[in-house]
């Protein structure tokens, strides 16, 4: 086996020493780099932890905001439901009031029609009327004469009363309109109807004779206010 000369061996040792020195230098540099990386990594980790903490705070704040928003939404929904129920109650109440008013108006409409007719002919000075007393109803048909001499017929009003006398009748009437009062002049058959009953049916009397009725028709004057009642009773 060949052996290396001593000079070559020496050169090889020096070469190894240089390699070891270079390796140690590189290791030292590597250690410095490692330390630097470790420090940088530690700083980055600290920054990340701080950022994570801030993110957790933001998440918690968002969670609280979400919970508050949900609570407000529930409160608003409950308020809307209560308002809807209140609106429905008020609507039902108004509908009931409207229905009641409609029924009330319908119930008194016939009794008020004669007032409307009185307003319709407020400019008429004289009306010729035919009055008939039939059972429980008084039917008044008015034939009006206006200044133009044109004749027209008003609608018929039926006013219910408590008349049940089979012979009750009025022969002739003339109605004069003065504001809200009907001034009525009548010729009545004293054998058919008593003055007191006629007065109670038609309204307040004025100038009514207090003597017993004679066998011939007499002229009597009555006032019929707009609020005249229809609850007269036969004597």
Coordinates of C-alpha atoms in Angstrom, one line a residue:
X1 CA 0.0 0.0 0.0
X2 CA 1.4 3.4 -1.0
X3 CA 1.8 6.0 1.7
X4 CA 1.5 9.7 1.4
X5 CA 4.6 11.7 1.8
X6 CA 4.9 13.7 5.0
X7 CA 4.6 17.0 3.1
X8 CA 1.4 15.9 1.6
X9 CA 0.0 14.8 4.9
X10 CA 0.8 18.2 6.4
X11 CA -0.9 19.9 3.5
X12 CA -3.9 17.7 4.0
X13 CA -4.1 18.6 7.7
X14 CA -3.9 22.3 7.0
X15 CA -6.7 21.8 4.4
X16 CA -8.8 20.1 7.0
X17 CA -8.1 22.8 9.5
X18 CA -9.3 25.4 7.0
X19 CA -12.4 23.4 6.3
X20 CA -13.1 23.1 10.0
X21 CA -12.5 26.8 10.5
X22 CA -14.8 27.7 7.6
X23 CA -17.4 25.3 9.0
X24 CA -17.2 26.8 12.4
X25 CA -17.6 30.3 10.9
X26 CA -20.6 29.2 8.9
X27 CA -22.1 27.5 11.9
X28 CA -21.6 30.8 13.8
X29 CA -23.2 32.7 11.1
X30 CA -26.0 30.1 11.0
X31 CA -26.5 30.5 14.7
X32 CA -26.7 34.2 14.3
X33 CA -29.2 33.8 11.5
X34 CA -31.1 31.4 13.6
X35 CA -31.1 33.7 16.6
X36 CA -32.3 36.5 14.3
X37 CA -35.0 34.3 12.9
X38 CA -36.0 33.2 16.4
X39 CA -36.3 36.8 17.5
X40 CA -38.2 37.8 14.4
X41 CA -40.4 34.8 14.8
X42 CA -41.0 35.7 18.5
X43 CA -41.9 39.3 17.5
X44 CA -44.2 38.0 14.8
X45 CA -45.8 35.6 17.2
X46 CA -46.4 38.4 19.7
X47 CA -47.9 40.6 16.9
X48 CA -50.1 37.7 15.8
X49 CA -51.3 37.1 19.4
X50 CA -52.0 40.8 19.8
X51 CA -53.8 40.9 16.5
X52 CA -55.8 37.8 17.5
X53 CA -56.7 39.4 20.7
X54 CA -58.0 42.5 18.9
X55 CA -59.9 40.3 16.5
X56 CA -61.5 38.4 19.4
X57 CA -62.5 41.8 20.8
X58 CA -64.0 42.8 17.5
X59 CA -65.8 39.5 17.2
X60 CA -67.2 39.9 20.7
X61 CA -68.3 43.4 19.9
X62 CA -70.0 42.2 16.7
X63 CA -71.7 39.4 18.6
X64 CA -73.1 41.9 21.2
X65 CA -74.2 44.2 18.4
X66 CA -75.9 41.2 16.7
X67 CA -77.6 40.2 19.9
X68 CA -78.8 43.8 20.4
X69 CA -80.0 44.0 16.8
X70 CA -81.9 40.7 17.2
X71 CA -83.5 42.0 20.4
X72 CA -84.5 45.3 18.7
X73 CA -85.9 43.3 15.8
X74 CA -88.0 41.1 18.2
X75 CA -89.2 44.2 20.1
X76 CA -90.1 45.9 16.8
X77 CA -91.9 42.8 15.6
X78 CA -93.8 42.7 18.9
X79 CA -94.6 46.4 18.7
X80 CA -95.8 45.9 15.1
X81 CA -98.0 43.0 16.2
X82 CA -99.5 45.0 19.0
X83 CA -100.1 47.9 16.7
X84 CA -101.8 45.6 14.2
X85 CA -104.0 44.2 16.9
X86 CA -104.8 47.7 18.1
X87 CA -105.6 48.7 14.5
X88 CA -107.8 45.7 14.0
X89 CA -109.7 46.5 17.3
X90 CA -110.1 50.1 16.2
X91 CA -111.2 49.0 12.7
X92 CA -113.8 46.5 14.2
X93 CA -115.0 49.2 16.5
X94 CA -115.3 51.7 13.7
X95 CA -117.1 49.1 11.5
X96 CA -119.5 48.4 14.4
X97 CA -120.1 52.1 14.8
X98 CA -120.7 52.5 11.1
X99 CA -123.1 49.6 11.1
X100 CA -124.9 50.9 14.1
X101 CA -125.1 54.3 12.5
X102 CA -126.4 52.8 9.3
X103 CA -129.0 50.9 11.3
X104 CA -129.9 54.0 13.3
X105 CA -130.2 56.1 10.2
X106 CA -132.2 53.4 8.5
X107 CA -134.5 53.2 11.5
X108 CA -135.3 56.9 11.6
X109 CA -135.0 57.7 7.9
X110 CA -138.8 57.5 7.3
X111 CA -139.4 59.7 10.3
X112 CA -136.9 62.3 9.0
X113 CA -138.1 62.3 5.4
X114 CA -140.9 64.7 6.1
X115 CA -138.3 67.2 7.4
X116 CA -136.3 66.9 4.2
X117 CA -139.5 67.5 2.2
X118 CA -140.1 70.6 4.3
X119 CA -136.6 71.9 3.4
X120 CA -137.2 71.0 -0.3
X121 CA -140.3 73.2 -0.4
X122 CA -139.0 75.9 1.9
X123 CA -139.7 78.5 -0.8
X124 CA -143.3 77.4 -1.3
X125 CA -145.8 79.6 0.4
X126 CA -148.8 77.2 0.2
X127 CA -149.4 73.5 -0.1
X128 CA -152.6 71.7 -0.6
X129 CA -152.5 68.4 1.4
X130 CA -154.7 65.4 1.6
X131 CA -154.4 63.7 5.0
X132 CA -155.8 60.3 5.6
X133 CA -155.7 58.4 8.9
X134 CA -155.5 54.6 8.2
X135 CA -155.0 52.3 11.1
X136 CA -151.5 52.7 12.5
X137 CA -150.2 55.0 9.7
X138 CA -150.7 58.5 8.6
X139 CA -150.0 59.1 4.9
X140 CA -149.5 62.6 3.7
X141 CA -149.4 63.3 0.0
X142 CA -148.5 66.9 -0.8
X143 CA -149.3 68.6 -4.1
X144 CA -147.2 71.8 -4.3
X145 CA -147.8 74.9 -6.3
X146 CA -144.7 77.1 -6.9
X147 CA -144.6 80.7 -8.2
X148 CA -144.3 79.3 -11.7
X149 CA -147.7 77.7 -11.2
X150 CA -146.1 74.4 -12.2
X151 CA -147.6 71.5 -10.3
X152 CA -145.4 68.7 -9.0
X153 CA -145.8 65.9 -6.5
X154 CA -143.5 65.3 -3.6
X155 CA -142.6 61.9 -2.4
X156 CA -145.1 60.3 0.0
X157 CA -144.1 60.1 3.6
X158 CA -145.5 57.4 5.9
X159 CA -145.4 58.3 9.6
X160 CA -146.4 55.7 12.0
X161 CA -148.7 56.6 15.0
X162 CA -151.1 55.0 17.4
X163 CA -154.3 55.9 15.4
X164 CA -156.7 53.0 15.3
X165 CA -160.0 54.7 14.9
X166 CA -161.8 53.4 11.8
X167 CA -163.6 56.7 11.1
X168 CA -160.7 59.0 11.8
X169 CA -160.3 61.4 8.9
X170 CA -159.5 65.0 8.0
X171 CA -161.5 66.6 5.2
X172 CA -159.2 69.4 4.1
X173 CA -155.9 71.1 5.2
X174 CA -153.8 74.0 4.1
X175 CA -150.1 74.1 5.2
X176 CA -148.1 77.3 5.4
X177 CA -144.3 77.0 5.8
X178 CA -142.8 79.4 8.2
X179 CA -139.1 78.6 9.0
X180 CA -139.1 75.3 10.9
X181 CA -142.8 75.3 11.8
X182 CA -145.8 74.1 9.9
X183 CA -148.9 76.3 10.4
X184 CA -151.8 74.1 9.6
X185 CA -155.4 75.2 9.1
X186 CA -157.8 72.2 9.1
X187 CA -161.5 71.5 8.6
X188 CA -162.3 68.4 10.5
X189 CA -165.3 66.2 10.9
X190 CA -166.2 66.4 14.6
X191 CA -168.1 63.1 14.4
X192 CA -165.0 61.3 13.2
X193 CA -162.1 62.5 15.4
X194 CA -161.8 64.4 18.6
X195 CA -159.9 67.6 18.8
X196 CA -157.7 66.6 21.7
X197 CA -156.6 63.4 19.9
X198 CA -156.0 65.3 16.6
X199 CA -153.9 67.8 18.6
X200 CA -151.9 65.1 20.3
X201 CA -151.1 63.5 16.9
X202 CA -150.4 66.6 14.8
X203 CA -148.7 68.8 17.3
X204 CA -149.3 71.8 19.6
X205 CA -152.6 73.5 19.1
X206 CA -153.4 77.2 18.9
X207 CA -156.9 78.7 18.8
X208 CA -158.5 75.3 19.3
X209 CA -162.1 75.6 20.4
X210 CA -162.7 74.2 23.8
X211 CA -166.5 73.8 23.3
X212 CA -168.0 70.5 22.3
X213 CA -167.8 69.8 18.6
X214 CA -170.9 70.5 16.6
X215 CA -172.3 68.4 13.8
X216 CA -170.8 70.6 11.1
X217 CA -167.1 70.9 10.2
X218 CA -165.2 73.6 11.9
X219 CA -161.9 75.3 11.1
X220 CA -159.1 74.8 13.6
X221 CA -155.5 76.0 13.6
X222 CA -152.5 73.8 14.6
X223 CA -148.8 74.4 14.8
X224 CA -146.6 71.4 13.7
X225 CA -143.0 72.0 14.9
X226 CA -140.2 70.2 13.1
X227 CA -139.9 67.9 16.1
X228 CA -143.5 66.9 16.1
X229 CA -144.2 63.6 17.7
X230 CA -146.3 60.7 16.4
X231 CA -147.3 59.1 19.6
X232 CA -150.9 60.5 19.7
X233 CA -153.6 58.3 21.2
X234 CA -157.3 58.1 20.4
X235 CA -159.5 59.5 23.2

